[in-house]
C-alpha cells in the first residue's frame, strides 16, 4: 500500500492503495466516483474513459502509480452543472438506451472536440471506434457530437 | 370513453417504499428520476400522499409514478409512466419516476423479456392512471358537494364548470388518498391522448450523461465486501478441489470457499440455467484486491459424467440430459451436418410436399448456419446481497426478479415475503439477465460472510460462463413447377442443443405443400434466450432463402413476398398460422414506398427482408457498398408495425439499435469452442460491431394504426440480418449462408 495525492475534477484527494491499482477501481471503489464504468478491463471497450491532462485514456489499464501530478477529469467533472455541450447534445438527441457506455463515449468525444472542434464524419468514426455501444446507439452518438461541435 | 374494472389496491406499498429509502427525495433516492426538462420545474412537496401503489401526489401537485418493470435499455422507465400519466391526466413536466421494487401484490409481470413489457402492461398502466384520476375527482366532488359526474380534469387540475370551482391535484391529494379504490373507471379515447404518441426524453438521461449512480455495479452499502467467483474453464468440467493458501495471504482478502448453487433435491426453474453449479468464491475488501488475489487460487477441475437434471418446467417436470465430454466447434459442425441429412421430427405438414418435390421441374436447396453467441451486455454480471438469518435484501440488474425470488426462497430457506429485490437500471441484458444464478451466488456468499456483499463478474467470467444463443443449422428446399410457380416449401431446422424452428410462421400458410421438421443435438454447453430467440436465426436464413427463390422465379423480391402474403390472407393454408398477413404485407409496402424501391434502386446494392416476431412486424431495406473489400452500410430503412407508438423517438432509437445489433451479430458475432473451452473471452477476441461499422444512416417509419401497442426490444433485430445478406449478394455476386459473414468473405 502507498499514499497517493490525486487531483481529480479540480479537487484534491488522498488515497492509500496498492500502486498496481488501476485508476478505474480507485475512482469507483475508493473515491465513490462511479460514473467511470467497468466494461472489459483490457482497454477494448472504452467504458472507463477518463481524461489525464485532457487526453482520453482508459482508466482500467492506467495504474495509480503512473498518474503522478497529472490532472484527472471524470464524467462527474466534465462540467459543473452537467451542461457540457456534449451532455446537452446527448440529451437533445436522447442518445442512451441502457446508458452504461455513455459516460465513456462522452469522455472520448470531449477529448476529440478539444483537439478537433469541427470533426468530419470520418474523424468521428475514427475517434469513437474504441468505444463499444452494445445497444447500437452509434448513429445518435455521431449526431450528438456534430450538434455539440456546432454549439 | 370506455369503462374498465379494477383489480389492484394499495396493499403492501410499505414494502416497496422501505427498500427505496422511504419517501421520495431526489438526490438521496437511488431509484427516483425526473425527466430532463422537468429539473427546474418540479418542486418537491413537503408531503407525499399515496393514492395507489402506482402513484404518489404531493400537496404541491408533484406526481410520482412507479415504473414497475426492470429497465434494460428498452426505455420502459419512461414509456410506462407516460401511459399512467396520460390516464391520470397530468402535465408530464410535473412527473417524477421511481423504479418500483419487486412487489407482486401491486404489480403484474415485473419481467423484462419477450418484448412484452408494454404489450402486457398497457391495460394495467392505463387503469392505474385512470384510477388515480377517478379518486381525485371523487375527493373533489365530496369537498365541493357536487356530483362526481360533473367534475372534469385537465393537466392536473380538477374543474367544476357550473360553480366555477377548480383545484390542483395536489390540493385534493390528501383527501383522494382516503377514497376507497373504485371498482370501475373510465379510460380516455385514443383521440384525446396528449402524452402517448409524443416523444419524451429518457427520464434517466441527465443521470446517465453526468455519471450518477444508477447501475447495479454502482450500488454500495456501508461495510460492503466485494466477491468474485471462479468457474470451470471448460464445459464438461466440474470443481474438484482448491488451495487458497496463497490467495488468502494477499492484502484485503477475507475468505475463500466453495459454494453450491442448488440443493440436491431442488428442481431448477427456467431461470436457473447454469452449467456450473459449484464454484469457488473469493471475498475481500475491494474489487482490485479480489481480482488480483483471484489469480493466486489453485483450483483443480475434473470431468463430469453423463447426467440428467430434473427441471421444473411449465408443462410439468422435464428431464434434461447433460452429456459428458469436452466439445469443440469442429465436432459440432460434423454432428450438425450428419443430423441435417436425416429426416427430422415433423412439426407441420400441409398438402403433399413429398409428391410436389417429386414432380418439381426445379428444386432449390440451401443450407444456413450460425454459431453460438454470447450476450455481452456492457455492464458485466453483478449483484448485491445482504442476507441475515431473518431476511434477504438484494439489489441489482435482473430481468426476471419474480422467478428469481422463488429460487432464492428455496435456496435460502426464507419465505418469499422475507426476500426484497430492488431492480437497478441494467447496463444491457439481451436475455442474459433472465438467468439469475449470480443472485443465488451472492446471496450464499453474503450468508456465509454475515455481511453485505457485491458480486462482480469480469468480462472473461461473463463470456466464458455459457448460457449462449444456441448454434443453429437450417436446410431449406423449394420446389418450382415448369412455369416457375412455387409449389412446395420444406424447412429442416436443427441446433445445439435447440433449434430455431417456428413451424407456423410465414411462409407457412402461403404455400399448399409445406413441411417443417426439427432436430436437436444434446450438449453440455448451456444456452438461453438471446434477443429474439430463434427468430434471430430464422429471419436471416429464411429471408435469404426467399430472396434466392424469388430470383430463380424471376420476381421482384418484395412483390414475391407480397404475393405469398396475399395468398395467406385471402385463402390461408392450414389454421395455425401465427401471423397477420395484412400487417406483414403492410410493413413491406411501407418500406417499398419509403426506400423508393421501385424508382430509386438503380445502381444500388439493395437487399430487403421482413420478419414478424414478438407480436410486431418489421421490414428493412439495406443499401451498401463494398470498399477495399469492406462492406460499408450506407443506409438502412425500417418499416415497423408495433401498433400504437407510445414514445416515438424512443421507439426509433430501439429500432436503430436493433438494426445495428443485427448487422453486428451477422457480420462479426461468434463464440467457438475447443475441447470445451470458449476460444473468445473478451472484446479483443469476441467481436462486436463498432462505430465505424455502423450504418451511416437509418430511417425508421411506423405504420399508423390504433392497435394496442406491442414491443420493440426484439422485433427490429432479426430481419435486418436477412436484408444485409441479400444486399451483400447484390454487391459481391456471392450468397452468404454462414455467419459470421465477415469470417467467410471479408477477412
mmCIF file of C-alpha atoms in Angstrom, chain B residues 154-294:
data_model
loop_
_atom_site.group_PDB
_atom_site.id
_atom_site.type_symbol
_atom_site.label_atom_id
_atom_site.label_comp_id
_atom_site.label_asym_id
_atom_site.label_seq_id
_atom_site.Cartn_x
_atom_site.Cartn_y
_atom_site.Cartn_z
ATOM 1 C CA UNK B 154 -57.153 18.779 -17.482
ATOM 2 C CA UNK B 155 -53.389 18.618 -16.976
ATOM 3 C CA UNK B 156 -53.504 18.036 -13.229
ATOM 4 C CA UNK B 157 -56.391 20.394 -12.434
ATOM 5 C CA UNK B 158 -59.921 19.470 -11.342
ATOM 6 C CA UNK B 159 -62.787 21.636 -12.567
ATOM 7 C CA UNK B 160 -66.459 22.020 -11.725
ATOM 8 C CA UNK B 161 -67.778 24.125 -14.581
ATOM 9 C CA UNK B 162 -71.192 25.006 -13.091
ATOM 10 C CA UNK B 163 -69.838 26.524 -9.905
ATOM 11 C CA UNK B 164 -66.576 27.715 -11.431
ATOM 12 C CA UNK B 165 -64.601 25.808 -8.774
ATOM 13 C CA UNK B 166 -61.187 24.426 -9.565
ATOM 14 C CA UNK B 167 -58.321 22.809 -7.650
ATOM 15 C CA UNK B 168 -54.938 21.307 -8.452
ATOM 16 C CA UNK B 169 -54.410 17.586 -7.878
ATOM 17 C CA UNK B 170 -52.068 18.470 -5.034
ATOM 18 C CA UNK B 171 -54.830 20.245 -3.114
ATOM 19 C CA UNK B 172 -57.019 17.134 -3.319
ATOM 20 C CA UNK B 173 -54.231 14.570 -2.839
ATOM 21 C CA UNK B 174 -54.686 14.176 0.911
ATOM 22 C CA UNK B 175 -58.450 13.629 0.535
ATOM 23 C CA UNK B 176 -58.016 11.362 -2.503
ATOM 24 C CA UNK B 177 -55.701 9.118 -0.500
ATOM 25 C CA UNK B 178 -58.673 8.371 1.785
ATOM 26 C CA UNK B 179 -61.070 7.475 -1.047
ATOM 27 C CA UNK B 180 -61.627 3.723 -1.476
ATOM 28 C CA UNK B 181 -60.110 2.366 -4.675
ATOM 29 C CA UNK B 182 -63.015 2.430 -7.177
ATOM 30 C CA UNK B 183 -64.364 -0.718 -8.778
ATOM 31 C CA UNK B 184 -64.738 0.817 -12.233
ATOM 32 C CA UNK B 185 -63.043 3.684 -14.011
ATOM 33 C CA UNK B 186 -63.281 5.420 -17.366
ATOM 34 C CA UNK B 187 -60.434 5.307 -19.868
ATOM 35 C CA UNK B 188 -59.677 8.077 -22.346
ATOM 36 C CA UNK B 189 -60.470 7.809 -26.033
ATOM 37 C CA UNK B 190 -57.306 7.432 -28.111
ATOM 38 C CA UNK B 191 -58.045 10.740 -29.858
ATOM 39 C CA UNK B 192 -57.761 12.542 -26.521
ATOM 40 C CA UNK B 193 -54.204 11.348 -25.825
ATOM 41 C CA UNK B 194 -51.804 14.189 -25.062
ATOM 42 C CA UNK B 195 -48.710 12.287 -23.859
ATOM 43 C CA UNK B 196 -48.894 8.905 -25.593
ATOM 44 C CA UNK B 197 -47.714 9.368 -29.157
ATOM 45 C CA UNK B 198 -45.440 12.316 -28.321
ATOM 46 C CA UNK B 199 -41.675 11.983 -27.871
ATOM 47 C CA UNK B 200 -40.484 12.301 -24.265
ATOM 48 C CA UNK B 201 -36.849 12.175 -23.187
ATOM 49 C CA UNK B 202 -35.387 9.303 -21.188
ATOM 50 C CA UNK B 203 -36.128 10.075 -17.517
ATOM 51 C CA UNK B 204 -32.644 8.876 -16.541
ATOM 52 C CA UNK B 205 -30.938 10.894 -19.297
ATOM 53 C CA UNK B 206 -29.399 13.545 -17.076
ATOM 54 C CA UNK B 207 -28.131 10.983 -14.566
ATOM 55 C CA UNK B 208 -26.572 8.948 -17.370
ATOM 56 C CA UNK B 209 -24.711 11.829 -19.017
ATOM 57 C CA UNK B 210 -23.373 13.109 -15.704
ATOM 58 C CA UNK B 211 -22.270 9.697 -14.392
ATOM 59 C CA UNK B 212 -24.591 9.483 -11.394
ATOM 60 C CA UNK B 213 -25.006 6.079 -9.721
ATOM 61 C CA UNK B 214 -27.726 4.114 -11.494
ATOM 62 C CA UNK B 215 -26.456 0.643 -12.250
ATOM 63 C CA UNK B 216 -26.055 -2.418 -10.075
ATOM 64 C CA UNK B 217 -22.303 -2.153 -10.256
ATOM 65 C CA UNK B 218 -22.598 1.347 -8.765
ATOM 66 C CA UNK B 219 -24.550 0.201 -5.707
ATOM 67 C CA UNK B 220 -22.836 0.499 -2.344
ATOM 68 C CA UNK B 221 -23.615 -0.072 1.276
ATOM 69 C CA UNK B 222 -21.611 0.636 4.399
ATOM 70 C CA UNK B 223 -19.459 -2.379 5.310
ATOM 71 C CA UNK B 224 -19.986 -3.992 1.930
ATOM 72 C CA UNK B 225 -17.492 -6.638 0.800
ATOM 73 C CA UNK B 226 -16.589 -7.494 -2.793
ATOM 74 C CA UNK B 227 -16.788 -11.045 -4.129
ATOM 75 C CA UNK B 228 -15.817 -12.811 -7.320
ATOM 76 C CA UNK B 229 -16.278 -16.408 -8.379
ATOM 77 C CA UNK B 230 -14.148 -18.907 -10.255
ATOM 78 C CA UNK B 231 -15.999 -21.244 -12.592
ATOM 79 C CA UNK B 232 -14.733 -24.282 -14.529
ATOM 80 C CA UNK B 233 -12.584 -23.307 -17.507
ATOM 81 C CA UNK B 234 -14.423 -25.684 -19.821
ATOM 82 C CA UNK B 235 -17.912 -27.052 -20.324
ATOM 83 C CA UNK B 236 -17.901 -30.678 -19.231
ATOM 84 C CA UNK B 237 -15.761 -29.934 -16.164
ATOM 85 C CA UNK B 238 -16.667 -29.511 -12.517
ATOM 86 C CA UNK B 239 -14.914 -28.362 -9.365
ATOM 87 C CA UNK B 240 -12.682 -30.968 -7.707
ATOM 88 C CA UNK B 241 -10.668 -29.095 -5.092
ATOM 89 C CA UNK B 242 -8.850 -25.851 -4.439
ATOM 90 C CA UNK B 243 -5.946 -24.476 -2.463
ATOM 91 C CA UNK B 244 -6.453 -20.883 -1.305
ATOM 92 C CA UNK B 245 -3.337 -20.563 0.860
ATOM 93 C CA UNK B 246 -1.590 -18.042 -1.392
ATOM 94 C CA UNK B 247 -4.726 -16.102 -2.303
ATOM 95 C CA UNK B 248 -5.812 -15.744 1.309
ATOM 96 C CA UNK B 249 -2.440 -14.251 2.198
ATOM 97 C CA UNK B 250 -2.958 -11.376 -0.230
ATOM 98 C CA UNK B 251 -3.981 -7.983 1.144
ATOM 99 C CA UNK B 252 -7.639 -7.312 1.720
ATOM 100 C CA UNK B 253 -8.772 -10.922 1.283
ATOM 101 C CA UNK B 254 -11.354 -12.088 3.817
ATOM 102 C CA UNK B 255 -12.204 -15.627 2.773
ATOM 103 C CA UNK B 256 -12.255 -18.219 0.032
ATOM 104 C CA UNK B 257 -14.815 -21.006 -0.018
ATOM 105 C CA UNK B 258 -16.871 -23.343 -2.154
ATOM 106 C CA UNK B 259 -20.495 -22.553 -2.918
ATOM 107 C CA UNK B 260 -23.121 -24.921 -4.199
ATOM 108 C CA UNK B 261 -25.827 -23.107 -6.113
ATOM 109 C CA UNK B 262 -28.705 -25.551 -5.685
ATOM 110 C CA UNK B 263 -29.639 -28.149 -3.098
ATOM 111 C CA UNK B 264 -29.557 -31.743 -4.334
ATOM 112 C CA UNK B 265 -33.339 -32.137 -4.305
ATOM 113 C CA UNK B 266 -34.021 -28.766 -5.973
ATOM 114 C CA UNK B 267 -35.709 -28.768 -9.356
ATOM 115 C CA UNK B 268 -34.350 -25.754 -11.236
ATOM 116 C CA UNK B 269 -36.829 -23.405 -12.897
ATOM 117 C CA UNK B 270 -36.358 -21.982 -16.407
ATOM 118 C CA UNK B 271 -34.404 -19.013 -14.994
ATOM 119 C CA UNK B 272 -31.965 -21.246 -13.066
ATOM 120 C CA UNK B 273 -29.913 -22.254 -16.103
ATOM 121 C CA UNK B 274 -26.224 -22.626 -15.382
ATOM 122 C CA UNK B 275 -23.526 -25.052 -16.460
ATOM 123 C CA UNK B 276 -21.581 -24.506 -13.277
ATOM 124 C CA UNK B 277 -23.367 -25.377 -10.053
ATOM 125 C CA UNK B 278 -20.303 -25.482 -7.820
ATOM 126 C CA UNK B 279 -17.946 -22.538 -7.728
ATOM 127 C CA UNK B 280 -15.119 -21.088 -5.710
ATOM 128 C CA UNK B 281 -15.948 -17.734 -4.134
ATOM 129 C CA UNK B 282 -13.298 -15.238 -3.094
ATOM 130 C CA UNK B 283 -14.242 -12.318 -0.873
ATOM 131 C CA UNK B 284 -12.323 -9.197 0.095
ATOM 132 C CA UNK B 285 -12.430 -5.502 0.782
ATOM 133 C CA UNK B 286 -12.090 -4.007 -2.672
ATOM 134 C CA UNK B 287 -12.503 -5.025 -6.296
ATOM 135 C CA UNK B 288 -8.878 -4.774 -7.320
ATOM 136 C CA UNK B 289 -7.657 -6.700 -4.288
ATOM 137 C CA UNK B 290 -10.093 -9.508 -5.037
ATOM 138 C CA UNK B 291 -9.311 -9.505 -8.768
ATOM 139 C CA UNK B 292 -5.574 -9.636 -8.074
ATOM 140 C CA UNK B 293 -5.734 -12.312 -5.391
ATOM 141 C CA UNK B 294 -8.016 -14.486 -7.500
#
